Structure formats: C-alpha cells, structure tokens
Amino acid sequence: MTALDAVRARQSWSKVDDTAPSHEELLTLVAAAGRVADHSSLRPWRLIELRGSDRELLGAAISKAQGDKSPSTKPLRAPLLIAVVASYRKSDKVPRWEQEAVASGVAHMLSLLLDDAGWGVLWRTGHYTRAKAVAKAHGLDKNEELLGWLYVGGKPAGKKPGRRKAVDARKLVSRMPKAKKK
C-alpha cells in the first residue's frame, strides 16, 4: 500500500475493542511520526500514554472540570489514549502557532500510522482540554497545552468505520490573485 492509499483509506473509529498496540509498538510509530516538518527541530511536543487506571484518573479530572459528581466514562471508550501535548519552546525564529502546528502534525501522522498498522483511532478534543484539573492530571508544565487525545483500540470484526464525505479539491485549491494594474 502506498502512502496515498493509506491516507485515502484512513477513517475515524468511534468504537474500538479492548486490544491496543504495545508500548514498544507505539514507540516505533511515534519515532516515525516525529519526522514531521519541524522548523529548527525544536520538537515542541510530547505524548502521554494512558492505559488502565490512568483513564479513570482522566475521567475524574474531566468530571471535576465540568462540575459533575460522577467520573466521566469517556476515557474508558478505548484501551489506549494518547494525550497530545504542545510543549512550547523559547525561540526567536519559531512562533508559538508554528510549534502548535508541529504538535498537531505529529498527532495526525501518528493517527495515520496507527490506522495503517490496523488500529482504530479517533482524535478527541473538547473544551476540557484547557481545564486546569485536566492539565494537572496530565502533569502539564506552564509552557504546555493539551491538544486532545488519540483514542486507540482494535477495529471490531464486522464493523465499518464512520462515513466521510469526499473532498472536492477543486473548491479548496486556488491560485495567487493577479496583481491589479494601476
């Protein structure tokens, strides 16, 4: 399968089974995902692997952030959650927005690699990614922001991924406007 085939085949999987890649499998994919374009090679990102009871701690933090009494069960929807963290570095050349783009690029590349390896993946975000209780649960530093989680698990037998509309590239690609004559 070519990279183009893999990208065209990628789908989000909102329901996955209880299997997940091992820590070692994950490290191999993260090493490849980390090859995204990265101005000045700052590596302004890090990932946090959440398995088992880690997901329950996240559920409690989400509930605290939302003012709910019972823990959120959302983190239990997949056996592996990968928190995507933008970890900003001081730089005169690379602005904050560009560093966040690198962290997002790593997350997207990792989701493609996981999908290509046969895993179901969904990138979840939400307003609680910026909540203090959630940041504290992840041990984020002052220079870091949570961009969301990749929910990862096995693709259930007989299930199909969600449907995606085709992308009409003609509507999204244009040319530079011509200079106006004076």
mmCIF file of C-alpha atoms in Angstrom:
data_model
loop_
_atom_site.group_PDB
_atom_site.id
_atom_site.type_symbol
_atom_site.label_atom_id
_atom_site.label_comp_id
_atom_site.label_asym_id
_atom_site.label_seq_id
_atom_site.Cartn_x
_atom_site.Cartn_y
_atom_site.Cartn_z
ATOM 1 C CA MET A 1 0.000 0.000 0.000
ATOM 2 C CA THR A 2 1.332 3.444 -0.873
ATOM 3 C CA ALA A 3 1.172 6.464 1.411
ATOM 4 C CA LEU A 4 -1.565 7.867 -0.852
ATOM 5 C CA ASP A 5 -3.597 4.671 -0.477
ATOM 6 C CA ALA A 6 -3.152 4.729 3.307
ATOM 7 C CA VAL A 7 -4.262 8.361 3.573
ATOM 8 C CA ARG A 8 -7.275 7.753 1.323
ATOM 9 C CA ALA A 9 -8.285 4.730 3.414
ATOM 10 C CA ARG A 10 -7.981 6.456 6.809
ATOM 11 C CA GLN A 11 -11.180 6.743 8.809
ATOM 12 C CA SER A 12 -12.039 7.652 12.378
ATOM 13 C CA TRP A 13 -13.185 4.753 14.561
ATOM 14 C CA SER A 14 -15.533 5.895 17.328
ATOM 15 C CA LYS A 15 -15.942 2.333 18.620
ATOM 16 C CA VAL A 16 -12.979 0.057 19.163
ATOM 17 C CA ASP A 17 -12.394 -3.209 21.007
ATOM 18 C CA ASP A 18 -10.173 -3.799 24.048
ATOM 19 C CA THR A 19 -6.939 -4.581 22.201
ATOM 20 C CA ALA A 20 -4.248 -1.953 21.729
ATOM 21 C CA PRO A 21 -0.694 -1.672 20.460
ATOM 22 C CA SER A 22 2.009 -2.479 22.980
ATOM 23 C CA HIS A 23 4.265 0.206 24.395
ATOM 24 C CA GLU A 24 7.092 -0.983 22.112
ATOM 25 C CA GLU A 25 4.839 -0.906 19.018
ATOM 26 C CA LEU A 26 3.773 2.603 19.982
ATOM 27 C CA LEU A 27 7.383 3.782 20.337
ATOM 28 C CA THR A 28 8.171 2.597 16.811
ATOM 29 C CA LEU A 29 5.240 4.566 15.386
ATOM 30 C CA VAL A 30 5.994 7.673 17.468
ATOM 31 C CA ALA A 31 9.593 7.685 16.217
ATOM 32 C CA ALA A 32 8.266 7.757 12.650
ATOM 33 C CA ALA A 33 5.543 10.341 13.405
ATOM 34 C CA GLY A 34 8.161 12.624 14.919
ATOM 35 C CA ARG A 35 9.640 13.110 11.444
ATOM 36 C CA VAL A 36 7.059 15.809 10.590
ATOM 37 C CA ALA A 37 8.317 19.179 9.399
ATOM 38 C CA ASP A 38 9.732 20.924 12.462
ATOM 39 C CA HIS A 39 11.336 24.359 11.986
ATOM 40 C CA SER A 40 14.615 24.437 13.955
ATOM 41 C CA SER A 41 13.976 20.847 15.148
ATOM 42 C CA LEU A 42 12.508 22.132 18.415
ATOM 43 C CA ARG A 43 10.303 19.065 18.960
ATOM 44 C CA PRO A 44 7.674 21.224 20.686
ATOM 45 C CA TRP A 45 5.508 18.273 21.608
ATOM 46 C CA ARG A 46 5.247 15.261 23.816
ATOM 47 C CA LEU A 47 2.802 12.400 24.183
ATOM 48 C CA ILE A 48 1.365 10.845 27.324
ATOM 49 C CA GLU A 49 0.304 7.191 27.184
ATOM 50 C CA LEU A 50 -2.850 6.458 29.233
ATOM 51 C CA ARG A 51 -3.779 2.840 29.877
ATOM 52 C CA GLY A 52 -5.758 1.031 32.575
ATOM 53 C CA SER A 53 -6.470 3.156 35.646
ATOM 54 C CA ASP A 54 -4.861 6.216 34.024
ATOM 55 C CA ARG A 55 -8.098 6.544 32.063
ATOM 56 C CA GLU A 56 -10.131 6.560 35.291
ATOM 57 C CA LEU A 57 -7.963 9.384 36.664
ATOM 58 C CA LEU A 58 -8.644 11.328 33.476
ATOM 59 C CA GLY A 59 -12.388 10.634 33.859
ATOM 60 C CA ALA A 60 -12.279 12.103 37.377
ATOM 61 C CA ALA A 61 -10.380 15.180 36.137
ATOM 62 C CA ILE A 62 -12.870 15.760 33.300
ATOM 63 C CA SER A 63 -15.762 15.493 35.787
ATOM 64 C CA LYS A 64 -14.074 17.975 38.113
ATOM 65 C CA ALA A 65 -13.567 20.370 35.191
ATOM 66 C CA GLN A 66 -17.230 20.073 34.219
ATOM 67 C CA GLY A 67 -18.548 20.253 37.790
ATOM 68 C CA ASP A 68 -20.022 16.736 37.615
ATOM 69 C CA LYS A 69 -20.174 14.438 40.624
ATOM 70 C CA SER A 70 -19.568 11.124 38.836
ATOM 71 C CA PRO A 71 -16.417 10.400 36.868
ATOM 72 C CA SER A 72 -16.663 10.747 33.109
ATOM 73 C CA THR A 73 -16.682 7.413 31.297
ATOM 74 C CA LYS A 74 -15.452 8.931 28.022
ATOM 75 C CA PRO A 75 -11.819 7.900 28.608
ATOM 76 C CA LEU A 76 -12.940 4.272 29.003
ATOM 77 C CA ARG A 77 -14.099 4.082 25.376
ATOM 78 C CA ALA A 78 -10.682 2.843 24.222
ATOM 79 C CA PRO A 79 -7.955 0.795 25.918
ATOM 80 C CA LEU A 80 -5.245 3.293 24.962
ATOM 81 C CA LEU A 81 -5.445 7.062 24.993
ATOM 82 C CA ILE A 82 -2.520 9.131 23.793
ATOM 83 C CA ALA A 83 -2.574 12.675 25.116
ATOM 84 C CA VAL A 84 -1.122 15.103 22.576
ATOM 85 C CA VAL A 85 0.727 17.947 24.273
ATOM 86 C CA ALA A 86 2.099 21.090 22.648
ATOM 87 C CA SER A 87 5.254 21.772 24.648
ATOM 88 C CA TYR A 88 6.306 25.256 23.608
ATOM 89 C CA ARG A 89 9.990 26.134 23.423
ATOM 90 C CA LYS A 90 11.552 29.586 23.589
ATOM 91 C CA SER A 91 12.551 30.606 20.095
ATOM 92 C CA ASP A 92 13.172 33.865 18.257
ATOM 93 C CA LYS A 93 12.618 32.069 14.930
ATOM 94 C CA VAL A 94 9.647 29.766 15.565
ATOM 95 C CA PRO A 95 6.416 31.376 16.811
ATOM 96 C CA ARG A 96 4.020 29.627 19.170
ATOM 97 C CA TRP A 97 1.412 28.925 16.448
ATOM 98 C CA GLU A 98 4.034 27.130 14.360
ATOM 99 C CA GLN A 99 5.063 24.984 17.313
ATOM 100 C CA GLU A 100 1.425 24.025 17.900
ATOM 101 C CA ALA A 101 1.191 23.115 14.208
ATOM 102 C CA VAL A 102 4.146 20.741 14.659
ATOM 103 C CA ALA A 103 2.482 19.054 17.656
ATOM 104 C CA SER A 104 -0.750 18.725 15.639
ATOM 105 C CA GLY A 105 1.228 17.318 12.726
ATOM 106 C CA VAL A 106 2.758 14.656 14.963
ATOM 107 C CA ALA A 107 -0.710 13.695 16.244
ATOM 108 C CA HIS A 108 -2.133 13.431 12.750
ATOM 109 C CA MET A 109 0.859 11.499 11.435
ATOM 110 C CA LEU A 110 0.628 9.119 14.391
ATOM 111 C CA SER A 111 -3.081 8.586 13.746
ATOM 112 C CA LEU A 112 -2.296 7.697 10.120
ATOM 113 C CA LEU A 113 0.454 5.288 11.165
ATOM 114 C CA LEU A 114 -1.769 3.624 13.767
ATOM 115 C CA ASP A 115 -4.564 3.248 11.217
ATOM 116 C CA ASP A 116 -2.156 1.809 8.666
ATOM 117 C CA ALA A 117 -0.930 -0.662 11.318
ATOM 118 C CA GLY A 118 -4.512 -1.907 11.692
ATOM 119 C CA TRP A 119 -5.643 0.014 14.777
ATOM 120 C CA GLY A 120 -8.833 2.030 15.105
ATOM 121 C CA VAL A 121 -8.119 5.664 16.000
ATOM 122 C CA LEU A 122 -10.184 8.740 16.839
ATOM 123 C CA TRP A 123 -8.764 12.141 17.769
ATOM 124 C CA ARG A 124 -10.963 13.593 20.536
ATOM 125 C CA THR A 125 -10.835 17.173 21.697
ATOM 126 C CA GLY A 126 -13.183 19.304 23.771
ATOM 127 C CA HIS A 127 -13.327 22.369 25.952
ATOM 128 C CA TYR A 128 -11.952 20.423 28.916
ATOM 129 C CA THR A 129 -8.586 20.053 27.154
ATOM 130 C CA ARG A 130 -7.896 23.555 28.524
ATOM 131 C CA ALA A 131 -9.282 22.895 32.024
ATOM 132 C CA LYS A 132 -6.901 23.247 34.986
ATOM 133 C CA ALA A 133 -7.980 19.942 36.545
ATOM 134 C CA VAL A 134 -7.258 18.078 33.302
ATOM 135 C CA ALA A 135 -3.889 19.819 32.842
ATOM 136 C CA LYS A 136 -2.962 18.958 36.435
ATOM 137 C CA ALA A 137 -3.938 15.302 35.949
ATOM 138 C CA HIS A 138 -1.570 15.139 32.957
ATOM 139 C CA GLY A 139 1.257 16.888 34.825
ATOM 140 C CA LEU A 140 1.468 19.697 32.262
ATOM 141 C CA ASP A 141 4.011 22.465 32.728
ATOM 142 C CA LYS A 142 3.140 26.161 32.331
ATOM 143 C CA ASN A 143 4.576 26.120 28.790
ATOM 144 C CA GLU A 144 2.303 23.238 27.696
ATOM 145 C CA GLU A 145 -1.211 22.800 26.345
ATOM 146 C CA LEU A 146 -3.234 19.668 25.795
ATOM 147 C CA LEU A 147 -4.436 19.357 22.180
ATOM 148 C CA GLY A 148 -6.615 16.299 22.772
ATOM 149 C CA TRP A 149 -6.284 12.525 22.858
ATOM 150 C CA LEU A 150 -5.926 9.818 20.275
ATOM 151 C CA TYR A 151 -8.317 7.042 21.322
ATOM 152 C CA VAL A 152 -6.784 3.786 20.092
ATOM 153 C CA GLY A 153 -8.064 0.223 20.045
ATOM 154 C CA GLY A 154 -8.711 -2.745 17.824
ATOM 155 C CA LYS A 155 -11.038 -2.408 14.873
ATOM 156 C CA PRO A 156 -14.041 -4.575 15.801
ATOM 157 C CA ALA A 157 -14.681 -7.504 13.468
ATOM 158 C CA GLY A 158 -17.599 -6.873 11.159
ATOM 159 C CA LYS A 159 -17.792 -3.165 11.995
ATOM 160 C CA LYS A 160 -17.158 -0.447 9.486
ATOM 161 C CA PRO A 161 -15.704 2.976 10.188
ATOM 162 C CA GLY A 162 -17.827 6.098 10.025
ATOM 163 C CA ARG A 163 -18.608 7.590 6.644
ATOM 164 C CA ARG A 164 -16.649 10.524 5.330
ATOM 165 C CA LYS A 165 -17.608 12.856 2.551
ATOM 166 C CA ALA A 166 -15.261 13.045 -0.392
ATOM 167 C CA VAL A 167 -13.026 16.093 -0.539
ATOM 168 C CA ASP A 168 -13.615 18.289 -3.581
ATOM 169 C CA ALA A 169 -10.066 19.602 -4.019
ATOM 170 C CA ARG A 170 -11.161 21.970 -6.803
ATOM 171 C CA LYS A 171 -13.079 24.028 -4.242
ATOM 172 C CA LEU A 172 -10.150 24.185 -1.852
ATOM 173 C CA VAL A 173 -7.162 24.889 -4.110
ATOM 174 C CA SER A 174 -6.746 28.263 -5.780
ATOM 175 C CA ARG A 175 -4.028 30.411 -7.294
ATOM 176 C CA MET A 176 -2.484 33.609 -6.063
ATOM 177 C CA PRO A 177 -4.571 36.603 -7.196
ATOM 178 C CA LYS A 178 -3.096 38.557 -10.068
ATOM 179 C CA ALA A 179 -1.675 41.971 -9.234
ATOM 180 C CA LYS A 180 -4.065 44.794 -10.022
ATOM 181 C CA LYS A 181 -2.935 47.245 -12.670
ATOM 182 C CA LYS A 182 -2.720 50.841 -11.530
#
